[in-house]
Amino acid sequence: DLEVIVNETLRCRKIVRGALDFARENKPEMTQADLNQVIEECLLILEKHVNFQNIRIVRQLDPALPRILVDVNQMQSAINNLAVNAADAMPNGGSLTIRTGTDKEAGMVFVTVADTGSGISKENLSRIFEPFFTTKEKGKGTGLGLAMTYGVIQRHNGGIDVRSKVGEGTEFTIRLPMP
């Protein structure tokens, strides 16, 4: 438990640094990493979070996923943001599915974060990556999470897509280049 606390404290420091870097757009510290392991480390923390008590987390992680160049801390923050937003969209519980795989034709790996939450309206869907845009009530969100996530993925030469249907849920797909 103490090791988790220390790691989370260091991660929080990196998040604050990341928010500051968001304005400066620092280059990522790229290293070869196992994206499945990055996801598992995020989920290890999130599963203990109070917002995830009524949420079933489904892992569909491709065991043959190749190692890729990522900034591990930035990628953890991006995945964490997507998962926390998913939990916020499911206040009465639901299912969060995280899936990884490869698109060999495109030379990409992908991470899909899908929820069974409230979904995002069409009018808001086009604005979700704008800095400071939020539909959350005052004090519940800053509108920086998805903007930061978008920036992280762009700095990794990747892309992020979203599909959503009000009342059924939302699915984000991150695509990152394979080596």
PDB file of C-alpha atoms in Angstrom:
ATOM      1  CA  ASP A   1       0.000   0.000   0.000  1.00  0.00           C
ATOM      2  CA  LEU A   2       2.833   2.407   0.802  1.00  0.00           C
ATOM      3  CA  GLU A   3       4.448   1.670  -2.545  1.00  0.00           C
ATOM      4  CA  VAL A   4       1.159   2.505  -4.291  1.00  0.00           C
ATOM      5  CA  ILE A   5       0.904   5.755  -2.304  1.00  0.00           C
ATOM      6  CA  VAL A   6       4.462   6.757  -3.217  1.00  0.00           C
ATOM      7  CA  ASN A   7       3.910   5.892  -6.886  1.00  0.00           C
ATOM      8  CA  GLU A   8       0.635   7.813  -6.977  1.00  0.00           C
ATOM      9  CA  THR A   9       2.221  10.836  -5.304  1.00  0.00           C
ATOM     10  CA  LEU A  10       4.953  10.836  -7.932  1.00  0.00           C
ATOM     11  CA  ARG A  11       2.330  10.383 -10.652  1.00  0.00           C
ATOM     12  CA  CYS A  12       0.354  13.355  -9.278  1.00  0.00           C
ATOM     13  CA  ARG A  13       3.484  15.451  -9.425  1.00  0.00           C
ATOM     14  CA  LYS A  14       3.927  14.383 -13.027  1.00  0.00           C
ATOM     15  CA  ILE A  15       0.285  15.239 -13.773  1.00  0.00           C
ATOM     16  CA  VAL A  16       0.778  18.756 -12.435  1.00  0.00           C
ATOM     17  CA  ARG A  17       3.976  18.998 -14.437  1.00  0.00           C
ATOM     18  CA  GLY A  18       2.014  17.653 -17.423  1.00  0.00           C
ATOM     19  CA  ALA A  19      -0.611  20.374 -17.047  1.00  0.00           C
ATOM     20  CA  LEU A  20       2.164  22.939 -17.093  1.00  0.00           C
ATOM     21  CA  ASP A  21       3.823  21.164 -20.010  1.00  0.00           C
ATOM     22  CA  PHE A  22       0.478  21.198 -21.828  1.00  0.00           C
ATOM     23  CA  ALA A  23       0.884  24.941 -22.174  1.00  0.00           C
ATOM     24  CA  ARG A  24       4.528  24.566 -23.224  1.00  0.00           C
ATOM     25  CA  GLU A  25       4.062  21.335 -25.226  1.00  0.00           C
ATOM     26  CA  ASN A  26       7.212  19.580 -24.004  1.00  0.00           C
ATOM     27  CA  LYS A  27       8.503  16.728 -26.091  1.00  0.00           C
ATOM     28  CA  PRO A  28       7.673  13.277 -24.757  1.00  0.00           C
ATOM     29  CA  GLU A  29      10.401  11.158 -23.143  1.00  0.00           C
ATOM     30  CA  MET A  30      10.030   8.191 -25.475  1.00  0.00           C
ATOM     31  CA  THR A  31      10.971   4.676 -24.438  1.00  0.00           C
ATOM     32  CA  GLN A  32      10.089   1.182 -25.663  1.00  0.00           C
ATOM     33  CA  ALA A  33       7.152   0.003 -23.575  1.00  0.00           C
ATOM     34  CA  ASP A  34       4.511  -2.672 -23.329  1.00  0.00           C
ATOM     35  CA  LEU A  35       1.239  -0.764 -23.729  1.00  0.00           C
ATOM     36  CA  ASN A  36      -0.675  -3.580 -22.010  1.00  0.00           C
ATOM     37  CA  GLN A  37       1.522  -3.131 -18.939  1.00  0.00           C
ATOM     38  CA  VAL A  38       0.969   0.641 -19.015  1.00  0.00           C
ATOM     39  CA  ILE A  39      -2.797  -0.010 -19.040  1.00  0.00           C
ATOM     40  CA  GLU A  40      -2.585  -2.598 -16.241  1.00  0.00           C
ATOM     41  CA  GLU A  41      -0.692  -0.129 -14.048  1.00  0.00           C
ATOM     42  CA  CYS A  42      -3.444   2.452 -14.616  1.00  0.00           C
ATOM     43  CA  LEU A  43      -6.184  -0.052 -13.840  1.00  0.00           C
ATOM     44  CA  LEU A  44      -4.444  -1.252 -10.673  1.00  0.00           C
ATOM     45  CA  ILE A  45      -4.940   2.221  -9.216  1.00  0.00           C
ATOM     46  CA  LEU A  46      -8.361   2.946 -10.727  1.00  0.00           C
ATOM     47  CA  GLU A  47      -9.916  -0.288  -9.461  1.00  0.00           C
ATOM     48  CA  LYS A  48      -9.406   0.962  -5.901  1.00  0.00           C
ATOM     49  CA  HIS A  49     -10.907   4.392  -6.656  1.00  0.00           C
ATOM     50  CA  VAL A  50     -14.349   5.083  -5.174  1.00  0.00           C
ATOM     51  CA  ASN A  51     -15.773   6.065  -8.603  1.00  0.00           C
ATOM     52  CA  PHE A  52     -15.073   2.556  -9.904  1.00  0.00           C
ATOM     53  CA  GLN A  53     -16.829   0.562  -7.158  1.00  0.00           C
ATOM     54  CA  ASN A  54     -19.928  -0.150  -9.278  1.00  0.00           C
ATOM     55  CA  ILE A  55     -18.080  -0.417 -12.569  1.00  0.00           C
ATOM     56  CA  ARG A  56     -17.063  -3.715 -14.119  1.00  0.00           C
ATOM     57  CA  ILE A  57     -13.689  -3.354 -15.845  1.00  0.00           C
ATOM     58  CA  VAL A  58     -13.294  -5.666 -18.820  1.00  0.00           C
ATOM     59  CA  ARG A  59      -9.797  -6.238 -20.162  1.00  0.00           C
ATOM     60  CA  GLN A  60      -9.373  -7.396 -23.749  1.00  0.00           C
ATOM     61  CA  LEU A  61      -5.622  -6.922 -24.071  1.00  0.00           C
ATOM     62  CA  ASP A  62      -3.870  -8.471 -27.066  1.00  0.00           C
ATOM     63  CA  PRO A  63      -1.019 -10.612 -25.635  1.00  0.00           C
ATOM     64  CA  ALA A  64       0.860 -10.300 -28.954  1.00  0.00           C
ATOM     65  CA  LEU A  65       0.860  -6.490 -28.873  1.00  0.00           C
ATOM     66  CA  PRO A  66       4.304  -5.247 -29.957  1.00  0.00           C
ATOM     67  CA  ARG A  67       6.313  -2.912 -27.760  1.00  0.00           C
ATOM     68  CA  ILE A  68       6.099   0.677 -29.000  1.00  0.00           C
ATOM     69  CA  LEU A  69       7.802   3.996 -28.343  1.00  0.00           C
ATOM     70  CA  VAL A  70       5.804   6.011 -25.804  1.00  0.00           C
ATOM     71  CA  ASP A  71       6.236   8.417 -22.954  1.00  0.00           C
ATOM     72  CA  VAL A  72       4.879   6.070 -20.283  1.00  0.00           C
ATOM     73  CA  ASN A  73       3.803   8.839 -17.889  1.00  0.00           C
ATOM     74  CA  GLN A  74       1.977  10.795 -20.567  1.00  0.00           C
ATOM     75  CA  MET A  75       0.272   7.664 -21.896  1.00  0.00           C
ATOM     76  CA  GLN A  76      -0.828   6.670 -18.372  1.00  0.00           C
ATOM     77  CA  SER A  77      -2.313  10.130 -17.914  1.00  0.00           C
ATOM     78  CA  ALA A  78      -4.169   9.891 -21.224  1.00  0.00           C
ATOM     79  CA  ILE A  79      -5.623   6.455 -20.458  1.00  0.00           C
ATOM     80  CA  ASN A  80      -6.422   7.519 -16.898  1.00  0.00           C
ATOM     81  CA  ASN A  81      -8.319  10.570 -18.190  1.00  0.00           C
ATOM     82  CA  LEU A  82     -10.404   8.446 -20.540  1.00  0.00           C
ATOM     83  CA  ALA A  83     -11.182   5.901 -17.818  1.00  0.00           C
ATOM     84  CA  VAL A  84     -12.117   8.540 -15.219  1.00  0.00           C
ATOM     85  CA  ASN A  85     -14.384  10.301 -17.731  1.00  0.00           C
ATOM     86  CA  ALA A  86     -15.994   6.942 -18.477  1.00  0.00           C
ATOM     87  CA  ALA A  87     -16.632   6.386 -14.766  1.00  0.00           C
ATOM     88  CA  ASP A  88     -18.129   9.865 -14.465  1.00  0.00           C
ATOM     89  CA  ALA A  89     -20.517   8.983 -17.316  1.00  0.00           C
ATOM     90  CA  MET A  90     -21.692   5.908 -15.350  1.00  0.00           C
ATOM     91  CA  PRO A  91     -22.698   7.257 -11.906  1.00  0.00           C
ATOM     92  CA  ASN A  92     -25.000   4.280 -11.324  1.00  0.00           C
ATOM     93  CA  GLY A  93     -22.470   1.727 -12.508  1.00  0.00           C
ATOM     94  CA  GLY A  94     -21.806   0.049 -15.808  1.00  0.00           C
ATOM     95  CA  SER A  95     -19.046  -1.521 -17.795  1.00  0.00           C
ATOM     96  CA  LEU A  96     -15.675  -0.131 -18.882  1.00  0.00           C
ATOM     97  CA  THR A  97     -13.945  -2.134 -21.597  1.00  0.00           C
ATOM     98  CA  ILE A  98     -10.303  -1.559 -22.487  1.00  0.00           C
ATOM     99  CA  ARG A  99      -9.112  -3.330 -25.605  1.00  0.00           C
ATOM    100  CA  THR A 100      -5.737  -3.362 -27.368  1.00  0.00           C
ATOM    101  CA  GLY A 101      -4.756  -4.700 -30.743  1.00  0.00           C
ATOM    102  CA  THR A 102      -2.906  -4.041 -33.966  1.00  0.00           C
ATOM    103  CA  ASP A 103      -3.868  -2.744 -37.382  1.00  0.00           C
ATOM    104  CA  LYS A 104      -1.001  -4.224 -39.358  1.00  0.00           C
ATOM    105  CA  GLU A 105      -2.120  -2.644 -42.651  1.00  0.00           C
ATOM    106  CA  ALA A 106      -1.954   0.826 -41.129  1.00  0.00           C
ATOM    107  CA  GLY A 107       1.147  -0.007 -39.048  1.00  0.00           C
ATOM    108  CA  MET A 108      -0.611   1.021 -35.852  1.00  0.00           C
ATOM    109  CA  VAL A 109      -1.485  -0.355 -32.456  1.00  0.00           C
ATOM    110  CA  PHE A 110      -4.747   0.717 -30.906  1.00  0.00           C
ATOM    111  CA  VAL A 111      -6.266   1.137 -27.478  1.00  0.00           C
ATOM    112  CA  THR A 112     -10.039   1.347 -27.199  1.00  0.00           C
ATOM    113  CA  VAL A 113     -11.687   2.673 -24.033  1.00  0.00           C
ATOM    114  CA  ALA A 114     -15.443   2.059 -24.141  1.00  0.00           C
ATOM    115  CA  ASP A 115     -18.152   2.656 -21.557  1.00  0.00           C
ATOM    116  CA  THR A 116     -21.849   1.948 -21.177  1.00  0.00           C
ATOM    117  CA  GLY A 117     -22.509   5.427 -19.835  1.00  0.00           C
ATOM    118  CA  SER A 118     -24.690   8.361 -20.743  1.00  0.00           C
ATOM    119  CA  GLY A 119     -22.977   9.114 -24.049  1.00  0.00           C
ATOM    120  CA  ILE A 120     -22.128  12.472 -25.604  1.00  0.00           C
ATOM    121  CA  SER A 121     -24.615  14.533 -27.595  1.00  0.00           C
ATOM    122  CA  LYS A 122     -23.835  15.317 -31.248  1.00  0.00           C
ATOM    123  CA  GLU A 123     -23.567  19.044 -30.535  1.00  0.00           C
ATOM    124  CA  ASN A 124     -20.939  18.423 -27.835  1.00  0.00           C
ATOM    125  CA  LEU A 125     -19.030  15.702 -29.699  1.00  0.00           C
ATOM    126  CA  SER A 126     -17.299  18.208 -31.982  1.00  0.00           C
ATOM    127  CA  ARG A 127     -16.056  20.242 -28.994  1.00  0.00           C
ATOM    128  CA  ILE A 128     -14.830  17.616 -26.524  1.00  0.00           C
ATOM    129  CA  PHE A 129     -11.131  18.109 -27.308  1.00  0.00           C
ATOM    130  CA  GLU A 130     -11.296  21.899 -26.887  1.00  0.00           C
ATOM    131  CA  PRO A 131      -9.401  23.176 -23.831  1.00  0.00           C
ATOM    132  CA  PHE A 132     -11.727  24.169 -20.965  1.00  0.00           C
ATOM    133  CA  PHE A 133     -14.836  22.681 -22.619  1.00  0.00           C
ATOM    134  CA  THR A 134     -16.777  20.598 -20.118  1.00  0.00           C
ATOM    135  CA  THR A 135     -20.333  19.451 -19.585  1.00  0.00           C
ATOM    136  CA  LYS A 136     -19.640  18.589 -15.962  1.00  0.00           C
ATOM    137  CA  GLU A 137     -21.112  20.710 -13.201  1.00  0.00           C
ATOM    138  CA  LYS A 138     -18.960  23.411 -11.658  1.00  0.00           C
ATOM    139  CA  GLY A 139     -16.214  21.987  -9.458  1.00  0.00           C
ATOM    140  CA  LYS A 140     -16.384  18.531 -11.085  1.00  0.00           C
ATOM    141  CA  GLY A 141     -14.152  19.091 -14.103  1.00  0.00           C
ATOM    142  CA  THR A 142     -11.801  21.606 -15.673  1.00  0.00           C
ATOM    143  CA  GLY A 143     -12.250  20.717 -19.317  1.00  0.00           C
ATOM    144  CA  LEU A 144      -8.536  19.974 -19.650  1.00  0.00           C
ATOM    145  CA  GLY A 145      -8.531  16.152 -19.503  1.00  0.00           C
ATOM    146  CA  LEU A 146      -9.553  15.408 -23.099  1.00  0.00           C
ATOM    147  CA  ALA A 147      -7.589  18.378 -24.465  1.00  0.00           C
ATOM    148  CA  MET A 148      -4.480  17.070 -22.684  1.00  0.00           C
ATOM    149  CA  THR A 149      -5.195  13.540 -23.921  1.00  0.00           C
ATOM    150  CA  TYR A 150      -5.528  14.804 -27.494  1.00  0.00           C
ATOM    151  CA  GLY A 151      -2.208  16.660 -27.176  1.00  0.00           C
ATOM    152  CA  VAL A 152      -0.425  13.586 -25.787  1.00  0.00           C
ATOM    153  CA  ILE A 153      -1.641  11.407 -28.661  1.00  0.00           C
ATOM    154  CA  GLN A 154      -0.666  14.037 -31.244  1.00  0.00           C
ATOM    155  CA  ARG A 155       2.846  14.308 -29.758  1.00  0.00           C
ATOM    156  CA  HIS A 156       3.103  10.509 -30.127  1.00  0.00           C
ATOM    157  CA  ASN A 157       2.307  10.866 -33.871  1.00  0.00           C
ATOM    158  CA  GLY A 158      -0.978   9.081 -33.269  1.00  0.00           C
ATOM    159  CA  GLY A 159      -4.651   9.810 -33.542  1.00  0.00           C
ATOM    160  CA  ILE A 160      -7.746   9.574 -31.388  1.00  0.00           C
ATOM    161  CA  ASP A 161     -11.302   8.977 -32.557  1.00  0.00           C
ATOM    162  CA  VAL A 162     -14.560   8.980 -30.641  1.00  0.00           C
ATOM    163  CA  ARG A 163     -17.931   7.376 -31.258  1.00  0.00           C
ATOM    164  CA  SER A 164     -20.831   7.991 -28.950  1.00  0.00           C
ATOM    165  CA  LYS A 165     -24.557   7.477 -28.698  1.00  0.00           C
ATOM    166  CA  VAL A 166     -26.601   9.230 -26.040  1.00  0.00           C
ATOM    167  CA  GLY A 167     -27.934   6.711 -23.540  1.00  0.00           C
ATOM    168  CA  GLU A 168     -25.685   3.886 -24.791  1.00  0.00           C
ATOM    169  CA  GLY A 169     -22.107   4.945 -24.167  1.00  0.00           C
ATOM    170  CA  THR A 170     -18.904   6.253 -25.657  1.00  0.00           C
ATOM    171  CA  GLU A 171     -15.868   4.652 -27.263  1.00  0.00           C
ATOM    172  CA  PHE A 172     -12.492   6.334 -27.697  1.00  0.00           C
ATOM    173  CA  THR A 173      -9.883   4.712 -29.930  1.00  0.00           C
ATOM    174  CA  ILE A 174      -6.237   5.748 -29.674  1.00  0.00           C
ATOM    175  CA  ARG A 175      -3.978   4.763 -32.583  1.00  0.00           C
ATOM    176  CA  LEU A 176      -0.197   4.822 -32.187  1.00  0.00           C
ATOM    177  CA  PRO A 177       2.519   3.959 -34.722  1.00  0.00           C
ATOM    178  CA  MET A 178       4.244   0.580 -34.522  1.00  0.00           C
ATOM    179  CA  PRO A 179       8.041   0.467 -34.728  1.00  0.00           C
TER     180      PRO A 179
END
